[in-house]
């Protein structure tokens, strides 16, 4: 009961609460889902649409219904033999605003706050104005302008007897030790006398606790109406209406443990770790035991009580030491096994959100069950792109956009830009940490900070993966080839003197184990430099690859997504099979997914665009024709046309990918909604690319002109209809690709994850579009019809065929769990004229076999088909040789007697575009079908 067999990712927010989810437990149970995989449920900012801006990890978000609602949901899940996986965010919390009590306490008390070490703050900045302070860059304009504007308002909170400065949604508390600087202005004697009590706190070592008594006395005094009236007059002295108000307020603020600043200063001067470049998300130091306990107390309690069967760790690469963190968390989870309720599974799954680079595999010594599955998205996408399409699409992109078609070149350019702009302060901090290491030795003390900065930039620009995992024992062997690749690229970019600095840095960054360094201070400096470096390369990769190069390079945008290796246009079937074999051996319980809350394009948008790789000549001709027709619609701006040729080509690609099979160009309401979604995507795409606009300095003129072009495009009949006609040509091969990736996700090694709503066609775009409400009632009604996949194929445009296939395969996973968790994976060879168009494999366990047959690159084989189903005769002599025997159709009611001579693909795919068959060799499987999975070998360790 409650073993993790298949998950559904649900996005919780105040529009879809825990109570709302409870209503759909039966639907998902009937579909075959074993676990709800929830977005973060711990308290986040009011109105958060996603939960990744947590403010208090110690409680369930009241907007979602709180712990009582969670208990009801878990109880309902348990009643259906289901469970819950919880997404936790140990790397960061939302700061700014006024809702994070830990952050507010740090602002008030500085380094004396018990939460001062909870956040990754450099209290010893080289900037004298930031020594002992943190930069708080939340102002909408220069500090002097905001100070004079009156937007900074001194206030008093009667409930806490505390002073603060309000600025829109932000609250900046005043250190109680400086309340006297306010109260001394009071003409009310008792109120004026309170100043001395707060002044005295400056001399007390126990000021933090003693402040409570002083606040209590102030609260008592404030019970007097005369005192309240006097305090109002005092506060007015600090207001903009008073001639000296700004000066008084500035003097007060200068005595605090923070320096208010314009938001634009963050990239250059911030002295605390952020989540990527998001200034309102502050890094948390879970490597400190006290912080680990505070952040994980709630999820560990929920695990112990049996409410939660698995944890998914968000952005594990942001942590100081992911390996140590995972080992510590696994140890705690294992210790809770015997304390969990008897009906709960003993093994609690542990997944990490990890982006794996080309050739990179998850480290096997972390004791996790696997990742959240981004790499599988990439693997499936790779085999669905026609390698023959790479050259013509590359030429088309280069000729039209004028940009290099090499994705790696774009990544290198983007990395350099990110280091000198969005993450300049983090880069400078890392360089200073390495300079401190250099100064620790006589042999290297003449290495300058400038030389280190040049070598460091070259190293990070050429770093091929998110991060390395060196620690006190040095760099793991698994990281060596990637570090060597970065070193090779950096050497080619540097002059000879700086290459020597680079070689020294390689040793300091884990080439030599810090534990072997005799001097304790030098060892500490090396450890710190390693952490700084590894916590820098990860956000640089994310910002440069996903959020910059991915929007600049558009040979085909379906190969630019989270976790994808955009430098490879396609993958071989051999590589796909090898990845599945490796996954089955190393991480059989890892998640595998094809859609997530982070994806840039929905799984079926990517599936349609993959089919475009087979239609490159037609596409190039279409683009030439459309650009000619669209010439009058472009706006001429000072720096060129809007949109630029590259942005226009990206738009055409997206239109073809997102144009659903049911979208009628003559339906005004549907088209208007479509354009609204596209416009939202367009603005984000332009700002992420950072070429014609930018998040930090948006170009409203260019964005408005580009949106007008989009709207005109969709309301100009010749253009709109031509694009719609081209989109129709992707309907059938796109649908086949969509069904294939669905079947593969549900049959390869790993736990299949379904993204909310994607049991129908998923034509979503980048967030927030991919977090739109799901019509659960429509999906439930379709499931209740109990259509077979063959019946649903007749009305394939409505998406019910996808749901029908998912239901059949999830039922099979429930019936034969061990076949899917521990079944060996065997690639099958295909013979015949169209052998390259088939992916086939078997899963084998305890006398049972599962045969999976899926087409790829289907366009040329469809011919005049009217459904997403390759006519059997088109397969000609293409042949497969699985084990002989009586195979039962899983998706159909037919059975096949396969001889030793094999079986034609035409026979296997006679009724449906995909084929899944089961072979029973007579082994009594009742013991392994119905027994709890935890009785069998645990290969996650």
Coordinates of C-alpha atoms in Angstrom, one line a residue, residues 78-566:
X78 CA -4.8 6.9 2.3
X79 CA -8.4 5.7 1.9
X80 CA -7.6 5.1 -1.8
X81 CA -4.2 3.5 -1.2
X82 CA -2.4 6.6 -2.3
X83 CA 0.1 8.9 -0.7
X84 CA 1.9 12.3 -0.9
X85 CA 5.3 13.5 -2.0
X86 CA 6.3 16.9 -0.7
X87 CA 8.4 19.5 -2.5
X88 CA 10.7 21.2 -0.1
X89 CA 12.9 24.3 -0.6
X90 CA 15.9 24.3 1.7
X91 CA 18.0 26.6 -0.4
X92 CA 16.2 29.9 0.0
X93 CA 13.3 31.9 1.6
X94 CA 11.5 35.0 0.5
X95 CA 13.0 38.2 2.0
X96 CA 11.9 41.8 1.7
X97 CA 8.2 42.4 2.3
X98 CA 7.2 42.0 5.9
X99 CA 6.1 38.4 6.3
X100 CA 9.4 36.5 6.9
X101 CA 9.9 36.7 10.7
X102 CA 13.5 35.3 10.5
X103 CA 14.5 38.0 8.0
X104 CA 12.7 40.7 9.9
X105 CA 14.6 39.7 13.1
X106 CA 17.9 39.9 11.2
X107 CA 17.1 43.3 10.0
X108 CA 16.3 44.5 13.5
X109 CA 19.2 42.9 15.4
X110 CA 21.9 42.4 12.7
X111 CA 24.6 39.9 13.7
X112 CA 23.1 39.7 17.2
X113 CA 19.9 38.0 15.9
X114 CA 19.7 34.3 16.5
X115 CA 18.8 34.0 12.9
X116 CA 21.8 35.9 11.6
X117 CA 23.5 32.7 10.4
X118 CA 20.3 31.3 8.9
X119 CA 21.0 33.5 5.8
X120 CA 24.2 33.5 3.8
X121 CA 25.3 37.1 4.7
X122 CA 28.8 38.5 4.4
X123 CA 28.9 40.6 7.6
X124 CA 32.6 41.6 6.9
X125 CA 32.2 43.4 3.6
X126 CA 35.2 45.2 2.1
X127 CA 32.8 48.1 1.7
X128 CA 33.1 50.3 4.8
X129 CA 29.4 51.3 4.4
X130 CA 28.4 47.6 4.6
X131 CA 30.6 46.4 7.5
X132 CA 28.3 44.8 9.9
X133 CA 25.4 45.6 7.7
X134 CA 23.4 44.0 4.8
X135 CA 22.5 45.8 1.7
X136 CA 18.7 45.9 1.3
X137 CA 18.2 46.9 -2.4
X138 CA 14.4 47.1 -2.5
X139 CA 13.8 50.7 -3.3
X140 CA 12.3 51.7 -6.6
X141 CA 14.6 54.6 -7.2
X142 CA 17.8 56.1 -5.8
X143 CA 17.8 56.2 -2.0
X144 CA 18.0 60.1 -1.8
X145 CA 15.0 60.4 -4.1
X146 CA 12.9 57.9 -2.1
X147 CA 14.0 59.5 1.2
X148 CA 12.8 62.9 0.0
X149 CA 9.6 61.6 -1.6
X150 CA 8.0 60.6 1.7
X151 CA 7.6 57.0 0.7
X152 CA 9.6 55.8 3.6
X153 CA 7.2 56.1 6.6
X154 CA 8.1 55.6 10.2
X155 CA 5.5 53.6 12.0
X156 CA 4.7 52.0 15.4
X157 CA 3.1 48.5 15.8
X158 CA 1.0 48.4 19.0
X159 CA 0.9 44.6 19.1
X160 CA 4.7 44.2 19.3
X161 CA 5.5 47.7 20.8
X162 CA 8.0 48.0 17.9
X163 CA 9.1 50.7 15.5
X164 CA 9.6 50.2 11.8
X165 CA 9.8 52.0 8.5
X166 CA 7.3 51.0 5.9
X167 CA 7.9 51.2 2.1
X168 CA 5.0 49.9 0.0
X169 CA 4.9 46.2 0.8
X170 CA 8.3 46.2 2.6
X171 CA 8.8 46.7 6.3
X172 CA 12.2 47.6 7.7
X173 CA 12.3 47.2 11.5
X174 CA 14.2 49.5 13.8
X175 CA 16.7 48.0 16.2
X176 CA 15.1 48.3 19.7
X177 CA 18.5 49.6 21.0
X178 CA 17.7 52.7 19.0
X179 CA 14.1 53.3 20.0
X180 CA 15.5 56.0 22.2
X181 CA 16.4 58.0 19.1
X182 CA 12.7 58.2 18.5
X183 CA 11.2 58.4 22.0
X184 CA 13.5 61.3 23.1
X185 CA 11.4 63.6 20.9
X186 CA 8.2 62.9 22.9
X187 CA 6.7 65.7 25.1
X188 CA 4.9 63.1 27.2
X189 CA 7.0 62.5 30.3
X190 CA 6.4 58.8 30.7
X191 CA 6.9 58.2 27.0
X192 CA 10.1 60.3 27.0
X193 CA 11.4 58.3 30.0
X194 CA 11.2 55.1 28.0
X195 CA 14.1 56.3 25.8
X196 CA 16.5 55.6 28.6
X197 CA 15.4 52.0 29.0
X198 CA 16.0 51.3 25.4
X199 CA 19.3 53.2 25.4
X200 CA 20.4 50.9 28.2
X201 CA 20.1 47.9 26.0
X202 CA 23.1 49.1 24.0
X203 CA 25.3 48.2 27.0
X204 CA 23.7 44.8 27.8
X205 CA 25.0 41.5 26.5
X206 CA 21.5 40.1 26.9
X207 CA 19.8 42.9 25.0
X208 CA 18.0 40.5 22.7
X209 CA 16.0 39.0 25.6
X210 CA 16.0 42.1 27.8
X211 CA 14.3 44.1 25.0
X212 CA 11.1 42.2 25.9
X213 CA 10.8 43.9 29.2
X214 CA 11.4 47.3 27.7
X215 CA 8.7 46.7 25.1
X216 CA 6.3 45.6 27.8
X217 CA 6.8 48.8 29.6
X218 CA 6.4 50.8 26.4
X219 CA 3.2 49.0 25.7
X220 CA 1.8 49.8 29.1
X221 CA 2.7 53.5 28.7
X222 CA 1.0 53.5 25.3
X223 CA -2.3 52.5 26.9
X224 CA -2.6 56.2 27.7
X225 CA -4.4 58.3 25.0
X226 CA -2.1 61.2 25.7
X227 CA 0.9 59.0 25.1
X228 CA -0.5 57.8 21.8
X229 CA -1.2 61.4 20.8
X230 CA 2.4 62.3 21.7
X231 CA 3.8 59.4 19.8
X232 CA 1.8 60.4 16.7
X233 CA 3.4 63.9 16.9
X234 CA 6.9 62.3 17.3
X235 CA 6.4 60.1 14.2
X236 CA 5.3 63.2 12.3
X237 CA 8.7 64.7 13.0
X238 CA 10.2 62.0 10.9
X239 CA 7.7 62.5 8.0
X240 CA 8.1 64.3 4.7
X241 CA 5.8 67.1 5.8
X242 CA 8.3 68.2 8.5
X243 CA 11.2 70.4 7.1
X244 CA 13.8 68.2 8.9
X245 CA 11.9 64.9 8.7
X246 CA 14.0 63.4 5.9
X247 CA 17.2 64.2 7.8
X248 CA 15.9 62.7 11.0
X249 CA 14.8 59.6 9.3
X250 CA 18.1 59.2 7.4
X251 CA 20.0 59.6 10.7
X252 CA 17.9 56.9 12.3
X253 CA 18.3 54.5 9.3
X254 CA 22.0 55.0 9.2
X255 CA 22.2 53.4 12.7
X256 CA 20.4 50.2 11.6
X257 CA 22.0 46.9 10.5
X258 CA 21.0 47.4 6.9
X259 CA 21.5 50.0 4.2
X260 CA 18.5 50.8 2.1
X261 CA 19.4 51.0 -1.6
X262 CA 17.9 51.2 -5.1
X263 CA 17.1 47.8 -6.5
X264 CA 19.6 48.4 -9.4
X265 CA 22.5 48.3 -6.9
X266 CA 21.9 44.6 -6.1
X267 CA 23.8 43.1 -9.0
X268 CA 27.0 45.1 -8.2
X269 CA 27.0 45.4 -4.4
X270 CA 24.7 42.9 -2.7
X271 CA 26.5 41.1 0.2
X272 CA 24.3 38.1 0.7
X273 CA 23.5 35.1 -1.4
X274 CA 20.4 35.2 -3.5
X275 CA 18.5 32.6 -5.4
X276 CA 20.0 33.2 -8.9
X277 CA 19.6 36.9 -9.4
X278 CA 16.3 37.2 -7.6
X279 CA 16.9 39.8 -4.9
X280 CA 13.7 38.9 -3.0
X281 CA 14.8 35.3 -2.4
X282 CA 17.7 35.0 0.1
X283 CA 20.0 32.0 0.4
X284 CA 19.6 29.8 3.5
X285 CA 22.5 28.0 5.1
X286 CA 21.1 24.5 5.8
X287 CA 24.7 23.3 6.2
X288 CA 24.5 24.7 9.7
X289 CA 22.9 22.1 12.0
X290 CA 20.6 24.5 13.8
X291 CA 19.3 25.8 10.4
X292 CA 18.9 22.3 9.0
X293 CA 16.7 21.4 12.0
X294 CA 14.6 24.5 11.8
X295 CA 14.0 24.2 8.0
X296 CA 13.2 20.4 8.1
X297 CA 11.4 20.0 11.4
X298 CA 7.9 20.1 9.8
X299 CA 8.6 17.8 6.8
X300 CA 10.4 15.3 9.0
X301 CA 7.4 15.3 11.4
X302 CA 5.0 14.8 8.6
X303 CA 7.2 11.9 7.4
X304 CA 7.2 10.4 10.9
X305 CA 3.4 10.7 11.2
X306 CA 3.0 8.9 7.8
X307 CA 1.5 11.8 6.0
X308 CA 4.4 12.1 3.5
X309 CA 6.0 9.2 1.6
X310 CA 8.7 11.1 -0.2
X311 CA 10.5 14.4 -0.4
X312 CA 11.6 16.3 -3.5
X313 CA 14.5 18.8 -2.8
X314 CA 14.3 21.9 -4.9
X315 CA 17.5 23.3 -6.4
X316 CA 19.9 21.0 -4.6
X317 CA 22.8 22.6 -6.6
X318 CA 22.3 25.8 -4.6
X319 CA 23.4 24.2 -1.4
X320 CA 26.9 24.5 0.0
X321 CA 27.4 20.7 -0.1
X322 CA 24.6 18.8 -1.8
X323 CA 26.2 15.4 -1.1
X324 CA 26.5 16.0 2.7
X325 CA 23.0 17.4 2.8
X326 CA 21.5 14.5 1.0
X327 CA 23.3 12.0 3.2
X328 CA 22.2 13.8 6.3
X329 CA 18.6 14.0 5.1
X330 CA 18.6 10.3 4.1
X331 CA 20.0 9.4 7.5
X332 CA 17.1 11.2 9.2
X333 CA 14.5 9.6 6.9
X334 CA 15.9 6.2 7.6
X335 CA 15.8 6.8 11.3
X336 CA 12.1 7.5 11.1
X337 CA 11.2 4.3 9.2
X338 CA 10.2 2.3 12.3
X339 CA 8.3 5.2 13.8
X340 CA 6.0 5.5 10.8
X341 CA 2.5 4.0 10.9
X342 CA 2.4 0.3 10.0
X343 CA 0.4 0.9 6.8
X344 CA 2.9 3.5 5.5
X345 CA 5.8 2.3 3.3
X346 CA 9.1 1.9 5.2
X347 CA 11.3 3.5 2.5
X348 CA 10.7 7.2 2.2
X349 CA 11.7 8.4 -1.3
X350 CA 14.2 11.2 -1.7
X351 CA 14.4 13.0 -5.0
X352 CA 16.5 16.0 -6.0
X353 CA 15.9 18.7 -8.6
X354 CA 19.1 18.4 -10.6
X355 CA 19.9 19.6 -14.1
X356 CA 22.3 17.1 -15.7
X357 CA 24.6 18.4 -18.4
X358 CA 25.6 16.5 -21.5
X359 CA 27.4 13.3 -20.4
X360 CA 26.8 14.0 -16.7
X361 CA 25.1 11.5 -14.4
X362 CA 23.8 11.8 -10.9
X363 CA 26.4 10.9 -8.3
X364 CA 25.6 7.5 -6.9
X365 CA 26.9 8.1 -3.4
X366 CA 24.3 10.7 -2.3
X367 CA 21.8 7.9 -1.3
X368 CA 18.9 9.6 -3.2
X369 CA 16.3 7.8 -5.3
X370 CA 17.0 9.9 -8.2
X371 CA 16.1 13.3 -9.8
X372 CA 12.8 14.9 -10.6
X373 CA 13.2 13.7 -14.2
X374 CA 14.3 16.6 -16.4
X375 CA 17.0 14.5 -18.1
X376 CA 14.3 12.1 -19.5
X377 CA 12.6 15.0 -21.2
X378 CA 15.8 15.7 -23.0
X379 CA 16.4 12.0 -23.9
X380 CA 12.9 11.6 -25.5
X381 CA 13.1 14.9 -27.3
X382 CA 16.5 13.9 -28.7
X383 CA 15.3 10.8 -30.5
X384 CA 12.2 12.7 -31.9
X385 CA 14.3 15.2 -33.8
X386 CA 15.4 14.3 -37.3
X387 CA 19.2 14.8 -37.4
X388 CA 18.9 15.6 -41.1
X389 CA 17.0 18.7 -40.1
X390 CA 19.9 20.2 -38.2
X391 CA 21.9 21.7 -41.1
X392 CA 19.0 23.3 -43.0
X393 CA 17.4 24.7 -39.9
X394 CA 20.8 26.0 -38.7
X395 CA 21.3 27.8 -42.1
X396 CA 17.8 29.2 -41.9
X397 CA 18.4 30.6 -38.4
X398 CA 21.8 32.1 -39.3
X399 CA 20.7 33.7 -42.5
X400 CA 17.5 35.3 -41.0
X401 CA 18.8 36.2 -37.5
X402 CA 22.4 36.9 -38.3
X403 CA 23.4 35.1 -35.2
X404 CA 25.7 32.0 -34.8
X405 CA 23.7 28.8 -35.0
X406 CA 26.1 27.1 -32.6
X407 CA 24.3 26.9 -29.2
X408 CA 27.6 26.5 -27.3
X409 CA 28.8 29.8 -28.7
X410 CA 25.6 31.5 -27.5
X411 CA 26.1 29.9 -24.1
X412 CA 29.6 31.2 -23.7
X413 CA 28.5 34.7 -24.7
X414 CA 25.6 34.6 -22.2
X415 CA 27.8 33.3 -19.4
X416 CA 30.2 36.2 -19.8
X417 CA 27.3 38.7 -19.8
X418 CA 25.7 37.2 -16.7
X419 CA 29.0 37.3 -14.8
X420 CA 29.5 41.0 -15.5
X421 CA 25.9 42.1 -15.0
X422 CA 23.2 40.1 -13.1
X423 CA 25.7 38.2 -10.9
X424 CA 28.5 40.6 -10.8
X425 CA 28.4 40.9 -7.0
X426 CA 28.5 37.1 -6.6
X427 CA 31.3 36.9 -9.1
X428 CA 33.3 39.5 -7.2
X429 CA 32.7 37.7 -3.9
X430 CA 34.0 34.4 -5.4
X431 CA 37.1 36.2 -6.8
X432 CA 37.8 37.7 -3.4
X433 CA 37.6 34.3 -1.7
X434 CA 40.1 32.9 -4.2
X435 CA 42.4 36.0 -3.7
X436 CA 42.3 35.3 0.1
X437 CA 43.6 31.8 -0.7
X438 CA 46.4 33.3 -2.9
X439 CA 47.4 35.6 -0.1
X440 CA 47.6 32.8 2.4
X441 CA 50.8 31.4 0.7
X442 CA 54.1 33.2 0.1
X443 CA 54.4 31.4 -3.3
X444 CA 51.1 32.9 -4.5
X445 CA 50.7 36.2 -2.7
X446 CA 51.7 38.2 -5.7
X447 CA 48.7 36.9 -7.7
X448 CA 46.4 39.9 -8.1
X449 CA 42.7 40.0 -7.7
X450 CA 42.4 41.2 -11.3
X451 CA 44.3 38.2 -12.6
X452 CA 42.1 35.9 -10.5
X453 CA 39.0 37.6 -11.9
X454 CA 40.2 37.1 -15.5
X455 CA 41.0 33.4 -14.9
X456 CA 37.8 32.8 -13.0
X457 CA 35.6 34.3 -15.7
X458 CA 37.3 32.2 -18.4
X459 CA 36.8 29.0 -16.2
X460 CA 33.1 29.7 -15.5
X461 CA 32.4 30.7 -19.1
X462 CA 33.6 27.3 -20.3
X463 CA 32.1 25.3 -17.4
X464 CA 30.0 22.6 -19.2
X465 CA 27.7 21.6 -16.3
X466 CA 25.9 23.4 -13.4
X467 CA 28.5 22.7 -10.8
X468 CA 31.1 20.4 -9.4
X469 CA 30.9 18.7 -6.0
X470 CA 34.3 19.2 -4.4
X471 CA 34.5 19.2 -0.6
X472 CA 37.1 18.8 2.1
X473 CA 38.3 15.6 0.4
X474 CA 38.8 17.3 -2.9
X475 CA 37.1 16.9 -6.3
X476 CA 35.2 13.6 -7.0
X477 CA 36.4 11.5 -9.9
X478 CA 33.0 11.9 -11.5
X479 CA 33.6 15.7 -11.8
X480 CA 37.1 15.4 -13.3
X481 CA 36.2 15.3 -17.0
X482 CA 33.9 18.3 -16.8
X483 CA 36.5 20.4 -14.9
X484 CA 39.1 19.3 -17.4
X485 CA 36.9 20.5 -20.2
X486 CA 36.4 23.9 -18.5
X487 CA 40.2 24.2 -18.0
X488 CA 40.9 23.4 -21.6
X489 CA 38.5 26.1 -22.8
X490 CA 39.8 28.6 -20.3
X491 CA 43.4 28.0 -21.3
X492 CA 42.6 28.8 -24.9
X493 CA 40.9 32.1 -23.8
X494 CA 43.7 33.4 -21.5
X495 CA 47.2 34.8 -22.0
X496 CA 50.2 32.8 -20.6
X497 CA 50.5 34.6 -17.2
X498 CA 46.8 34.2 -16.5
X499 CA 47.1 30.5 -17.4
X500 CA 49.4 30.0 -14.5
X501 CA 46.8 31.7 -12.2
X502 CA 44.2 29.3 -13.7
X503 CA 46.4 26.3 -12.9
X504 CA 46.7 27.5 -9.3
X505 CA 42.9 28.0 -9.1
X506 CA 42.4 24.4 -10.3
X507 CA 44.3 23.2 -7.3
X508 CA 42.5 25.5 -4.8
X509 CA 39.1 24.5 -6.2
X510 CA 39.4 20.8 -5.3
X511 CA 42.3 19.6 -7.4
X512 CA 44.1 19.4 -4.1
X513 CA 42.1 18.2 -1.1
X514 CA 41.7 21.0 1.5
X515 CA 42.0 18.3 4.2
X516 CA 45.6 17.8 3.2
X517 CA 46.5 21.4 3.8
X518 CA 48.6 21.7 7.0
X519 CA 47.6 25.3 7.9
X520 CA 44.1 25.5 9.4
X521 CA 43.4 29.0 8.2
X522 CA 44.4 28.2 4.6
X523 CA 42.3 25.1 4.8
X524 CA 39.3 27.2 5.9
X525 CA 39.9 29.7 3.1
X526 CA 40.1 26.9 0.5
X527 CA 36.9 25.3 1.8
X528 CA 35.2 28.7 1.6
X529 CA 36.4 29.4 -2.0
X530 CA 35.2 26.0 -3.1
X531 CA 31.7 26.7 -1.8
X532 CA 31.6 30.2 -3.3
X533 CA 32.7 28.8 -6.7
X534 CA 30.3 26.0 -6.7
X535 CA 27.4 28.1 -5.6
X536 CA 28.2 30.6 -8.4
X537 CA 28.5 28.2 -11.4
X538 CA 25.0 26.9 -10.8
X539 CA 23.1 30.2 -11.1
X540 CA 25.4 31.3 -13.9
X541 CA 24.4 28.1 -15.8
X542 CA 20.7 28.6 -15.2
X543 CA 20.7 32.2 -16.2
X544 CA 23.0 31.8 -19.2
X545 CA 21.6 28.5 -20.6
X546 CA 17.9 28.4 -19.8
X547 CA 17.1 32.0 -19.5
X548 CA 19.4 33.7 -22.1
X549 CA 20.9 31.4 -24.7
X550 CA 17.7 29.3 -24.8
X551 CA 15.8 32.5 -26.0
X552 CA 18.6 33.7 -28.3
X553 CA 19.4 30.6 -30.2
X554 CA 16.4 29.2 -32.2
X555 CA 17.6 26.6 -34.7
X556 CA 14.6 24.8 -33.3
X557 CA 13.2 26.0 -29.9
X558 CA 12.0 22.5 -29.0
X559 CA 15.6 21.7 -28.2
X560 CA 15.9 24.6 -25.8
X561 CA 14.2 23.7 -22.5
X562 CA 15.1 23.1 -18.9
X563 CA 17.5 20.2 -18.6
X564 CA 18.1 19.9 -22.3
X565 CA 21.5 19.9 -24.0
X566 CA 20.8 22.5 -26.7

